[in-house]
PDB file of N, CA and C in Angstrom:
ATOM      1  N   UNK J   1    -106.912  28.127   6.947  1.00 59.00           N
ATOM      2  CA  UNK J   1    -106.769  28.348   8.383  1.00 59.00           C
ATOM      3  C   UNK J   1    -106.155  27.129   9.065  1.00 59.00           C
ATOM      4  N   UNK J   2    -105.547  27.627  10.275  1.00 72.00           N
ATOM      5  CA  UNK J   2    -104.489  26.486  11.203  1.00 72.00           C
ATOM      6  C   UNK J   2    -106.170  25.353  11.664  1.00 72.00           C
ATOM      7  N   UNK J   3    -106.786  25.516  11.981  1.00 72.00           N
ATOM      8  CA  UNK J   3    -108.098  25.018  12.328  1.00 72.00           C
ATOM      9  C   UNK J   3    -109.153  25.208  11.692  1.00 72.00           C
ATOM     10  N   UNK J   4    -109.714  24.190  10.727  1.00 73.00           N
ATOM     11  CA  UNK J   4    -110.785  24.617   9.791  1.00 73.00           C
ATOM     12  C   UNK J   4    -111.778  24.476  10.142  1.00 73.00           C
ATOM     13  N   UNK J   5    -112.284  23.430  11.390  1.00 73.00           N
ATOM     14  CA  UNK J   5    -113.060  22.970  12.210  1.00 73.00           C
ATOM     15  C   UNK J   5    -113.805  24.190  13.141  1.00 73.00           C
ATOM     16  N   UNK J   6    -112.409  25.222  13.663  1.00 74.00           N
ATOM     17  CA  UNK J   6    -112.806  26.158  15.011  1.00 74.00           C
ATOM     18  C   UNK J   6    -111.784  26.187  15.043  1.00 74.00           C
ATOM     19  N   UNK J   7    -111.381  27.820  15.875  1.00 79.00           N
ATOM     20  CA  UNK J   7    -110.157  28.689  16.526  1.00 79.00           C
ATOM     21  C   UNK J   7    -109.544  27.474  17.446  1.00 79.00           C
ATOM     22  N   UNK J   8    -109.834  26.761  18.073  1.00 80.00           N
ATOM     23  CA  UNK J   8    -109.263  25.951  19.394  1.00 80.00           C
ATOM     24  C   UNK J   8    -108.669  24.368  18.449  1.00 80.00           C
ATOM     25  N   UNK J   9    -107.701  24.079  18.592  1.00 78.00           N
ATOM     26  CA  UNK J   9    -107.345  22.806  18.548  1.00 78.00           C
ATOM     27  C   UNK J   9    -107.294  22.177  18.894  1.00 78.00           C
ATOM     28  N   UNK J  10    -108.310  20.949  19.253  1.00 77.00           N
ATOM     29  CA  UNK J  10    -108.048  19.746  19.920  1.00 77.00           C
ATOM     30  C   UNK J  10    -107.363  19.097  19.962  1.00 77.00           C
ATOM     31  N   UNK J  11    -106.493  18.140  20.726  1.00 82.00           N
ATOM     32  CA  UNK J  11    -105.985  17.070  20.644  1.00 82.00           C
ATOM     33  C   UNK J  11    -105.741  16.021  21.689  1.00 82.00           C
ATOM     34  N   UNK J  12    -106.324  14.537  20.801  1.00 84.00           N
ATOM     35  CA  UNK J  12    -106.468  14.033  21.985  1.00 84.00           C
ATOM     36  C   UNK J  12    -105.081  13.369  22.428  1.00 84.00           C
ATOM     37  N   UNK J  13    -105.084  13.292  23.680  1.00 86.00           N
ATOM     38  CA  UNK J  13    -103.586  12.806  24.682  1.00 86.00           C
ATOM     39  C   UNK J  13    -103.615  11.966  25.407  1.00 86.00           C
ATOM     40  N   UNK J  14    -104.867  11.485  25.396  1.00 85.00           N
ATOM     41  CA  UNK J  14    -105.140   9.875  26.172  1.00 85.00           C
ATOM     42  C   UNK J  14    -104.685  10.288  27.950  1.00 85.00           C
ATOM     43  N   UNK J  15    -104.866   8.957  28.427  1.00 85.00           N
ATOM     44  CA  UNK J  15    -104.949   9.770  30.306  1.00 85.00           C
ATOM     45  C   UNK J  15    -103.389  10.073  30.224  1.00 85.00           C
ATOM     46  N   UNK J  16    -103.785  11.185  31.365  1.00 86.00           N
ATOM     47  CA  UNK J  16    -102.692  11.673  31.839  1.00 86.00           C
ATOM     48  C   UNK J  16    -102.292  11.203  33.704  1.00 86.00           C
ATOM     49  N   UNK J  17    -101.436  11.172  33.640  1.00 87.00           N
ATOM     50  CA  UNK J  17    -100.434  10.201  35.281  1.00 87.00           C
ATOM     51  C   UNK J  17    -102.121  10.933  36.441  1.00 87.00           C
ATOM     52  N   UNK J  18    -101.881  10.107  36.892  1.00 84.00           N
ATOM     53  CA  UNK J  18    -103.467  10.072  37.954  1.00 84.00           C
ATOM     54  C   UNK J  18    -104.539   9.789  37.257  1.00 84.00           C
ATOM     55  N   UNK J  19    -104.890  10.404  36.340  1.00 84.00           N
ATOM     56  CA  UNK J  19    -106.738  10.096  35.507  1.00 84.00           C
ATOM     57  C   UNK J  19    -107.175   8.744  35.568  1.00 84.00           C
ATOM     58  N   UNK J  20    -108.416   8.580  36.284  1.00 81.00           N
ATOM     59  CA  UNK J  20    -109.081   7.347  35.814  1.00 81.00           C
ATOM     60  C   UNK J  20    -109.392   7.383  34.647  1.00 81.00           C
ATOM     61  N   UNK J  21    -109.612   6.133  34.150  1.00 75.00           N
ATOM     62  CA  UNK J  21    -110.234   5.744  32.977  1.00 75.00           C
ATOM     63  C   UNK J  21    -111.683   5.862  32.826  1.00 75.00           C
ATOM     64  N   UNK J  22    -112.120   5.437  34.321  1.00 71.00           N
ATOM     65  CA  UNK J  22    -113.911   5.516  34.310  1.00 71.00           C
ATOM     66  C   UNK J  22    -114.071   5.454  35.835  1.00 71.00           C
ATOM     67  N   UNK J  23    -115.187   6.205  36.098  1.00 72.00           N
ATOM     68  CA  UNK J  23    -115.138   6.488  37.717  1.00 72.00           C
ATOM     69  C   UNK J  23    -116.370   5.707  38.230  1.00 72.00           C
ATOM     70  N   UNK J  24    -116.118   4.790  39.430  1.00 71.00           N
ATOM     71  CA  UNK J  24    -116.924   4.177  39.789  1.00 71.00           C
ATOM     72  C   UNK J  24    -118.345   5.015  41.306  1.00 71.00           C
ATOM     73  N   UNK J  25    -119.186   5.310  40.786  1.00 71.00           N
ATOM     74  CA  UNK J  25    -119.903   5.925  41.272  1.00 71.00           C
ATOM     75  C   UNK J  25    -121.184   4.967  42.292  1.00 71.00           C
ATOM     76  N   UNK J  26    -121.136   4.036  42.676  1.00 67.00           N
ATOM     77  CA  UNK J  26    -121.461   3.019  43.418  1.00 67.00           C
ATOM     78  C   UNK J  26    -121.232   3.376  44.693  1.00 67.00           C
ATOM     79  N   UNK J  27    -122.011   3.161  45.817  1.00 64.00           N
ATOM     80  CA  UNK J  27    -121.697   3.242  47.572  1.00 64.00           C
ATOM     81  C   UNK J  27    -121.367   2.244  47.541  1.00 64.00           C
ATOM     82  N   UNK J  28    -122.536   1.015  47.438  1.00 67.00           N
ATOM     83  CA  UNK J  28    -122.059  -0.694  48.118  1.00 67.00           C
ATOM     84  C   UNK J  28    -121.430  -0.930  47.124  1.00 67.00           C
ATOM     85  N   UNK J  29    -121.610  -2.289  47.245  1.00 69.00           N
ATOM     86  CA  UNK J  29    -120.645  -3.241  47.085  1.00 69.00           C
ATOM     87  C   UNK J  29    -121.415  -4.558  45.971  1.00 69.00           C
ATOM     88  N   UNK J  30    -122.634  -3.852  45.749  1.00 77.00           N
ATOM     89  CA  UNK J  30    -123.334  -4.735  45.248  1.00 77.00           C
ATOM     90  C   UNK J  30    -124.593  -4.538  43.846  1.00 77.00           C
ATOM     91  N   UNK J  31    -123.564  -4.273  42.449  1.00 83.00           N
ATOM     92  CA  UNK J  31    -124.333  -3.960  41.568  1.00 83.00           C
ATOM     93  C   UNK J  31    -124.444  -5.020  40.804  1.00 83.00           C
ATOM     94  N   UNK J  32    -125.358  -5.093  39.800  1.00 88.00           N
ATOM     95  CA  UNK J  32    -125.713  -5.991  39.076  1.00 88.00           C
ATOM     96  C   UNK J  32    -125.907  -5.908  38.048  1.00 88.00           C
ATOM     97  N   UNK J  33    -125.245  -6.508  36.952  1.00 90.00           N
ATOM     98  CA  UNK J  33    -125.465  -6.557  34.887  1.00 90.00           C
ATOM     99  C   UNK J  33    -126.381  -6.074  34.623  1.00 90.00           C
ATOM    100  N   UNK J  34    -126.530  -5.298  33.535  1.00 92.00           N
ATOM    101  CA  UNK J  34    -127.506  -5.024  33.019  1.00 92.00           C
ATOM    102  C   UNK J  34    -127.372  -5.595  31.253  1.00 92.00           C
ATOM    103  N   UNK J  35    -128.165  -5.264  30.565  1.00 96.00           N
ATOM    104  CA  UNK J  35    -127.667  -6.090  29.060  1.00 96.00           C
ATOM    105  C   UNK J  35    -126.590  -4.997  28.751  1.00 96.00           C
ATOM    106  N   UNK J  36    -126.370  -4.052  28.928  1.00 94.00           N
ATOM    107  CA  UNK J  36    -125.097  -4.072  28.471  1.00 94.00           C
ATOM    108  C   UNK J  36    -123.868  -4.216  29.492  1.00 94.00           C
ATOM    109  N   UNK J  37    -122.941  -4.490  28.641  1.00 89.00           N
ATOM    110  CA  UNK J  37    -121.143  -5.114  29.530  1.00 89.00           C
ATOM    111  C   UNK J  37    -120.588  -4.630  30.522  1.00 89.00           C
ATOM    112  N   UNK J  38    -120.609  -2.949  29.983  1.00 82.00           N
ATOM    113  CA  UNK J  38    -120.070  -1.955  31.099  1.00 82.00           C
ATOM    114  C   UNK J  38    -120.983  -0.940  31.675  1.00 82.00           C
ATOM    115  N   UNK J  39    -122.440  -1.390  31.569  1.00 86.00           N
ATOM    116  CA  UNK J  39    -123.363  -0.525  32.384  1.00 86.00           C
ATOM    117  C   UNK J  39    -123.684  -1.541  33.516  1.00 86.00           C
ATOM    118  N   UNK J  40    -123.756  -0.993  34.972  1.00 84.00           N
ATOM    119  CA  UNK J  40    -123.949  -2.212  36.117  1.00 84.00           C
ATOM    120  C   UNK J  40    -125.195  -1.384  36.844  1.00 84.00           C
ATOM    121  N   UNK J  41    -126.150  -1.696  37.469  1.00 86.00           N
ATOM    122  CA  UNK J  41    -127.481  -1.819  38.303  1.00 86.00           C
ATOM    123  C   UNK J  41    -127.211  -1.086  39.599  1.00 86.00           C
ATOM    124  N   UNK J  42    -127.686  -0.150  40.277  1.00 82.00           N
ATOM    125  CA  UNK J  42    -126.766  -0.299  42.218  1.00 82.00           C
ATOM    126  C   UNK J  42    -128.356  -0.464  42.445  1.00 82.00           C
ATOM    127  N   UNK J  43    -127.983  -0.858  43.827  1.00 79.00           N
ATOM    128  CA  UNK J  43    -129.336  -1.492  44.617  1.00 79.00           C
ATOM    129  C   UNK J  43    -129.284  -0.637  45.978  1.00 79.00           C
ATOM    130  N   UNK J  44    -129.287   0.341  45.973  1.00 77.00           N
ATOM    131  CA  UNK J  44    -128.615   0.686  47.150  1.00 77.00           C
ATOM    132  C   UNK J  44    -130.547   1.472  47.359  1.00 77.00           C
ATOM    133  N   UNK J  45    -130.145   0.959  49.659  1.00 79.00           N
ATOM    134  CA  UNK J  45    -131.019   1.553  50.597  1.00 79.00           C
ATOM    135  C   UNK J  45    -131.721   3.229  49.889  1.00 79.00           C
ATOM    136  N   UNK J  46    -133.090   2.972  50.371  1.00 84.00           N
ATOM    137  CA  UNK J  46    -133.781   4.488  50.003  1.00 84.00           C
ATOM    138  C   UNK J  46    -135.331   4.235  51.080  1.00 84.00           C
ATOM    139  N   UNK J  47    -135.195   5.330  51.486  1.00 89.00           N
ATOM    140  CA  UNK J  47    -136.912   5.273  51.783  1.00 89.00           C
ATOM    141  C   UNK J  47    -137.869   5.767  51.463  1.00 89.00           C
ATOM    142  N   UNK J  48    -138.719   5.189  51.113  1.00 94.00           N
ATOM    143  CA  UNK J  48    -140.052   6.039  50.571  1.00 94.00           C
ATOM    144  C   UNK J  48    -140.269   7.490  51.165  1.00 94.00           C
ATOM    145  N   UNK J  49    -140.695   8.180  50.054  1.00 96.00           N
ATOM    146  CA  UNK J  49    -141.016   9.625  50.041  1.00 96.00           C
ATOM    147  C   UNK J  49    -141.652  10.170  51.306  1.00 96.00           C
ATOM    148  N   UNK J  50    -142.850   9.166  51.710  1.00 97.00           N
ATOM    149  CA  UNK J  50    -144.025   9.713  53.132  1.00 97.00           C
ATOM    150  C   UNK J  50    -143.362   9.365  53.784  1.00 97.00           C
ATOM    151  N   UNK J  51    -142.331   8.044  53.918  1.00 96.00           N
ATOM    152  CA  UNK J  51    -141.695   8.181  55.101  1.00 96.00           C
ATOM    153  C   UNK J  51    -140.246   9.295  55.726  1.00 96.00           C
ATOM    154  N   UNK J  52    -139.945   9.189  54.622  1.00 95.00           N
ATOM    155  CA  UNK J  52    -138.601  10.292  54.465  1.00 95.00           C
ATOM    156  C   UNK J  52    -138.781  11.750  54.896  1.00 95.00           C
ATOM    157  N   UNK J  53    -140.385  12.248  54.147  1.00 97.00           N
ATOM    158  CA  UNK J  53    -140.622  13.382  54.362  1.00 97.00           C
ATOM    159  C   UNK J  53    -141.250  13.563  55.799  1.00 97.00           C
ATOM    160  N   UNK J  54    -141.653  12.603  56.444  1.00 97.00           N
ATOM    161  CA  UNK J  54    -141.911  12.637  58.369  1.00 97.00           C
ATOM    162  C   UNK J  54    -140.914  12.945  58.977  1.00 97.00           C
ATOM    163  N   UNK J  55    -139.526  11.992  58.600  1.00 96.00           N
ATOM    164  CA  UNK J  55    -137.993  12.152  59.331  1.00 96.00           C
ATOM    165  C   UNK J  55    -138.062  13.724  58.890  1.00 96.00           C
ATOM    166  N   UNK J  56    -137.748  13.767  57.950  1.00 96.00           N
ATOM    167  CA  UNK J  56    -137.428  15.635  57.766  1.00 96.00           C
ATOM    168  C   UNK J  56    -138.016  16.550  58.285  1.00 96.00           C
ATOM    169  N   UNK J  57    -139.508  16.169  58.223  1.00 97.00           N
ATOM    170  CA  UNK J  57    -140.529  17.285  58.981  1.00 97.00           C
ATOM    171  C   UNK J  57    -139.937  17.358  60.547  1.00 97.00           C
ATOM    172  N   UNK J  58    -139.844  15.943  61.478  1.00 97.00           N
ATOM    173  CA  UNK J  58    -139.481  15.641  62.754  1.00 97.00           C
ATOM    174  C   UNK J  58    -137.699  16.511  62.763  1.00 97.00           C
ATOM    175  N   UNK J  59    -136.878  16.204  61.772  1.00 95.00           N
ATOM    176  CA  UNK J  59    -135.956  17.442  62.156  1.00 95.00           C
ATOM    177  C   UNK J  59    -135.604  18.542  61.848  1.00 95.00           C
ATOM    178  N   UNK J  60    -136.886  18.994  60.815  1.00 95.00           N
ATOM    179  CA  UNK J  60    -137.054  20.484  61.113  1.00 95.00           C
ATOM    180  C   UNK J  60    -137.406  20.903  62.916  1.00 95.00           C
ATOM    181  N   UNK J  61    -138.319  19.895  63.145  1.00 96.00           N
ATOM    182  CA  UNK J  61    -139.085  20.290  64.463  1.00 96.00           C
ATOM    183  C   UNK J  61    -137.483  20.318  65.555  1.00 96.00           C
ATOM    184  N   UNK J  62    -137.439  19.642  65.445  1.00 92.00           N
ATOM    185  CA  UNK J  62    -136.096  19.157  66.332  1.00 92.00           C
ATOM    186  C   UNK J  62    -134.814  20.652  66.114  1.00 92.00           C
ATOM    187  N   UNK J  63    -134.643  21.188  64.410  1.00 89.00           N
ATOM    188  CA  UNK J  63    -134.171  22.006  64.541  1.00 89.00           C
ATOM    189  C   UNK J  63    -134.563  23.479  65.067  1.00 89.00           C
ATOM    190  N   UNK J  64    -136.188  23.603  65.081  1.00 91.00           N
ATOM    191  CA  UNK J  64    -136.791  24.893  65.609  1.00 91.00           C
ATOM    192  C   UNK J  64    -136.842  25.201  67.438  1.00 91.00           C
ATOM    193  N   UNK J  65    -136.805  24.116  67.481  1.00 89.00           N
ATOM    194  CA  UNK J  65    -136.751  23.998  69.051  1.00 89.00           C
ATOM    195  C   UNK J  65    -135.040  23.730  69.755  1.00 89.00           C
ATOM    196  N   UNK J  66    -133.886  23.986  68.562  1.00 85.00           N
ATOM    197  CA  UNK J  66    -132.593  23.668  68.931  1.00 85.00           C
ATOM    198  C   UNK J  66    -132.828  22.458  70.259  1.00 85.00           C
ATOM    199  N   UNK J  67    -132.735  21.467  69.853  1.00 86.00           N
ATOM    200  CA  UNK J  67    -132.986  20.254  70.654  1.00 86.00           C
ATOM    201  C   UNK J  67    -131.751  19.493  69.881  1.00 86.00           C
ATOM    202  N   UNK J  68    -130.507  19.718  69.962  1.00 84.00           N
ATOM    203  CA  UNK J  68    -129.613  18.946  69.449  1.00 84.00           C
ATOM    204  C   UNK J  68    -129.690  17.263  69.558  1.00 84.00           C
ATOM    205  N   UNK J  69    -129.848  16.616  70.709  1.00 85.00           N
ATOM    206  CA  UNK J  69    -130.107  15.257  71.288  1.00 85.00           C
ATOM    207  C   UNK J  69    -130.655  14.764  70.120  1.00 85.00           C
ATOM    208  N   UNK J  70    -132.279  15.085  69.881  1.00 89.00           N
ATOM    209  CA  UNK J  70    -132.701  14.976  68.873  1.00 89.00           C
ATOM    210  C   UNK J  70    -132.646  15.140  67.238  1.00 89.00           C
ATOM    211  N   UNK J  71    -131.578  16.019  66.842  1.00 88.00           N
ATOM    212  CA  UNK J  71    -131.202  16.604  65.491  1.00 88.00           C
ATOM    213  C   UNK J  71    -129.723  15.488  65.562  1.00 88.00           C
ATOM    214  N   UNK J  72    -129.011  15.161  66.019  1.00 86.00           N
ATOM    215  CA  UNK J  72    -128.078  13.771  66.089  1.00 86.00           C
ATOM    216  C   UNK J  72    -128.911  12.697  66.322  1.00 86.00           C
ATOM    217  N   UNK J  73    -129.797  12.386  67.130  1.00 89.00           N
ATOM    218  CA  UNK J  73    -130.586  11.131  66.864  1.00 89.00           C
ATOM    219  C   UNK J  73    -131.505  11.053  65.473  1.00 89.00           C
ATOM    220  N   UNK J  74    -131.939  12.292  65.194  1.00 93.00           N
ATOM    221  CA  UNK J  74    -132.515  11.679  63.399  1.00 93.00           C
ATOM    222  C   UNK J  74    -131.238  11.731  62.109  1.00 93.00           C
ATOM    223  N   UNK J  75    -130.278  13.070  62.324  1.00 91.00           N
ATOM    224  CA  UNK J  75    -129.349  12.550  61.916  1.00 91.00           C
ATOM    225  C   UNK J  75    -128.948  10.715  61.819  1.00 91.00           C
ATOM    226  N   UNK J  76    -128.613  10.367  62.895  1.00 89.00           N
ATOM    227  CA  UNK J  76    -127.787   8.968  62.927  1.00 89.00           C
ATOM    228  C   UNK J  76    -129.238   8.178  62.356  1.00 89.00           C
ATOM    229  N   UNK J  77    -130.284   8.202  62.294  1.00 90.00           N
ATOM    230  CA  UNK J  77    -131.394   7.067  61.919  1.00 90.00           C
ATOM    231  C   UNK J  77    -130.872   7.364  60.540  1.00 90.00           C
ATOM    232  N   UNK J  78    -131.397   8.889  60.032  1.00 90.00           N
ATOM    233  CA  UNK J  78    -131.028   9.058  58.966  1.00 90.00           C
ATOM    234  C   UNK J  78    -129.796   8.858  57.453  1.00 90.00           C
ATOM    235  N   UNK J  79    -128.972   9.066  57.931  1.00 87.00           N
ATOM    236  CA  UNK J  79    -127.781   9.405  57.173  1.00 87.00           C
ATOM    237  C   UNK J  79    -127.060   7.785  57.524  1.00 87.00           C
ATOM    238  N   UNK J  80    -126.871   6.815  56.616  1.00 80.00           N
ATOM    239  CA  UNK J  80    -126.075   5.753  56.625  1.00 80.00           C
ATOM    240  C   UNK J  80    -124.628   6.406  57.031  1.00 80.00           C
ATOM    241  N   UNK J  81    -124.317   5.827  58.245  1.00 82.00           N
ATOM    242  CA  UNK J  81    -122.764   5.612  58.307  1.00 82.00           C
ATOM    243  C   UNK J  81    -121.846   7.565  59.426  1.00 82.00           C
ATOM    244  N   UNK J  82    -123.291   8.066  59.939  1.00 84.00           N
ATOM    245  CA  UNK J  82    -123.365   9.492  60.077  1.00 84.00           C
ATOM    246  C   UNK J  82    -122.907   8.935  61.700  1.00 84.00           C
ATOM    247  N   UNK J  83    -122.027   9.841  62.138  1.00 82.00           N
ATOM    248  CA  UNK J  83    -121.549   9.324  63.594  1.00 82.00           C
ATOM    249  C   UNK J  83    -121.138  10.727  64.175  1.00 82.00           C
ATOM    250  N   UNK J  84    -122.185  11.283  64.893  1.00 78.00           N
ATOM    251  CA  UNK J  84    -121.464  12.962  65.439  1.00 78.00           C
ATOM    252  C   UNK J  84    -120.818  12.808  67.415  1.00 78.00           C
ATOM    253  N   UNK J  85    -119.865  13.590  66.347  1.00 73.00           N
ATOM    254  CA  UNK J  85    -118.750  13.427  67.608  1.00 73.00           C
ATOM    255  C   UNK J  85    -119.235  14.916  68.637  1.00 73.00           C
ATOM    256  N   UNK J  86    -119.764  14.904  69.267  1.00 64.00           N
ATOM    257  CA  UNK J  86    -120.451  16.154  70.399  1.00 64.00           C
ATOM    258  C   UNK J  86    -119.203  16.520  70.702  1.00 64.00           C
ATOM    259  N   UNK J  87    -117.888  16.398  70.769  1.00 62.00           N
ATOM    260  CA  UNK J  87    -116.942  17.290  71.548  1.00 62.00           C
ATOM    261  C   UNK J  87    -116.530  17.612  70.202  1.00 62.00           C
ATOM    262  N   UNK J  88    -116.845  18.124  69.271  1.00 54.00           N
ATOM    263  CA  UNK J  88    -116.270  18.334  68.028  1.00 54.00           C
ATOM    264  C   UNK J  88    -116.469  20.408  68.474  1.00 54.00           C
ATOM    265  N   UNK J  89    -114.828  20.812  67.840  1.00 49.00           N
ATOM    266  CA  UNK J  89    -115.015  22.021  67.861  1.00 49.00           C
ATOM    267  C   UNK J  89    -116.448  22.715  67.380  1.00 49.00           C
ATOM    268  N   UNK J  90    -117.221  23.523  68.673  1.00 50.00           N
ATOM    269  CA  UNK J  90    -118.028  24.383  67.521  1.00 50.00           C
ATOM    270  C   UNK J  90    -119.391  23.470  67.930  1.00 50.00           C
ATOM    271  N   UNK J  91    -119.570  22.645  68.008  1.00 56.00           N
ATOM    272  CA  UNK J  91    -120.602  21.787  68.249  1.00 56.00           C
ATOM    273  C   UNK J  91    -121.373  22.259  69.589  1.00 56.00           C
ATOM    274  N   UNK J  92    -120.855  22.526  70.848  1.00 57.00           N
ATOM    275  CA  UNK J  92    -121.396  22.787  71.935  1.00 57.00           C
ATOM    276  C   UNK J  92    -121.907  24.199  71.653  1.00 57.00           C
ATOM    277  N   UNK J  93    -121.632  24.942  70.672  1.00 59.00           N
ATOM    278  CA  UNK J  93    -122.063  26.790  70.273  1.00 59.00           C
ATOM    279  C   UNK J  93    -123.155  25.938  69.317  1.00 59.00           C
ATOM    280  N   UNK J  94    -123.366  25.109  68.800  1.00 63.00           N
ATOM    281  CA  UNK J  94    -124.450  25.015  67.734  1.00 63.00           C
ATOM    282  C   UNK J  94    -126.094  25.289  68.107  1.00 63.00           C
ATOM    283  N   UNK J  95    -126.264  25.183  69.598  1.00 60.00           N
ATOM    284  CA  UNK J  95    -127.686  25.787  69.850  1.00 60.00           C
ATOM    285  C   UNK J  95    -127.319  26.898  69.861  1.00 60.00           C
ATOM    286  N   UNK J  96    -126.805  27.976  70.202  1.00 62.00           N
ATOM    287  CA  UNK J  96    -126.954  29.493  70.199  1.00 62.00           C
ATOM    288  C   UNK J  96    -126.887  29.968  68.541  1.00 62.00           C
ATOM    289  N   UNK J  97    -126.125  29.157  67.970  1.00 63.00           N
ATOM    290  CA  UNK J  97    -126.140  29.484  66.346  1.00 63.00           C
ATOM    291  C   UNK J  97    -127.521  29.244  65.515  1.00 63.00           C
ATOM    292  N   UNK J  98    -128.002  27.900  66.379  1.00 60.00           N
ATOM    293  CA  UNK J  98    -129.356  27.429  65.743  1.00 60.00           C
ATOM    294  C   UNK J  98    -130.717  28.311  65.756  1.00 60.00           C
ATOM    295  N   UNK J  99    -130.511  28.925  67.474  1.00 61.00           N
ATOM    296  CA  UNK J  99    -131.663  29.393  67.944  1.00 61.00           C
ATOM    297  C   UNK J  99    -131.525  31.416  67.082  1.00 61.00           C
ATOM    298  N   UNK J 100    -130.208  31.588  66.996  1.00 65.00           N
ATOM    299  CA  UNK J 100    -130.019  32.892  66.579  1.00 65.00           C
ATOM    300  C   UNK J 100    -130.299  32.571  65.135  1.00 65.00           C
ATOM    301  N   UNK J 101    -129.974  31.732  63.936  1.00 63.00           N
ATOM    302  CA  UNK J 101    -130.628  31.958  62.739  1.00 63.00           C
ATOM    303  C   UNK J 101    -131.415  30.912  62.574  1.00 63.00           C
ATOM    304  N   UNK J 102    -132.273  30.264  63.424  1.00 60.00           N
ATOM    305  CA  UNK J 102    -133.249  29.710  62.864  1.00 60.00           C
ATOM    306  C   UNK J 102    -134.612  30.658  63.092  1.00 60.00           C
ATOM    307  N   UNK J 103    -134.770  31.247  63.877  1.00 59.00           N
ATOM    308  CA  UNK J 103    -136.039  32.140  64.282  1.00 59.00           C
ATOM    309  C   UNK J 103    -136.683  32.835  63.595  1.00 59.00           C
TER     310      UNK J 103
END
């Protein structure tokens, strides 16, 4: 048989024009060695579980009561780097959308 291995033939072709070689999956800017060469550490922001799960509980609440003010203010505590633009298409309909499928 053309393939003694399996029906499909592999072959490898090494990268092709665009492909990374290895994808860096890091937010900051600030990882650190580990014993091996090409494995690196991230240190990156987290908050504890009881506290995390209060923020969430507080914008569920925030979402049951469509209180947007509040669902962008735990948003922005929440979410590193989260910046809502209120004149954004669609945004000023988001309480009638909220209050019609959140109920």
């Amino acid at each position: 048989p053309a393939n003694p291995d399996g029906d499909i033939e592999i072959r490898i072709t090494g990268l092709r024009p665009g492909e990374k070689l290895y994808e860096e999956l890091l937010i900051g800017n600030n990882p650190s060695p580990t014993s091996h060469p090409r494995i690196m550490k991230a240190h990156e922001e987290f908050l504890p579980w009881p506290q995390l799960r209060a923020r969430l509980d507080a914008l569920e609440t925030a979402l049951d009561a469509t209180d947007l003010d509040a669902v962008e203010a735990l948003l922005t505590d929440l979410v590193a780097g989260f910046r809502c633009e209120s004149d954004t298409p669609g945004w000023n309909g988001t309480a009638t959308a909220l209050a019609a499928n959140h109920a």
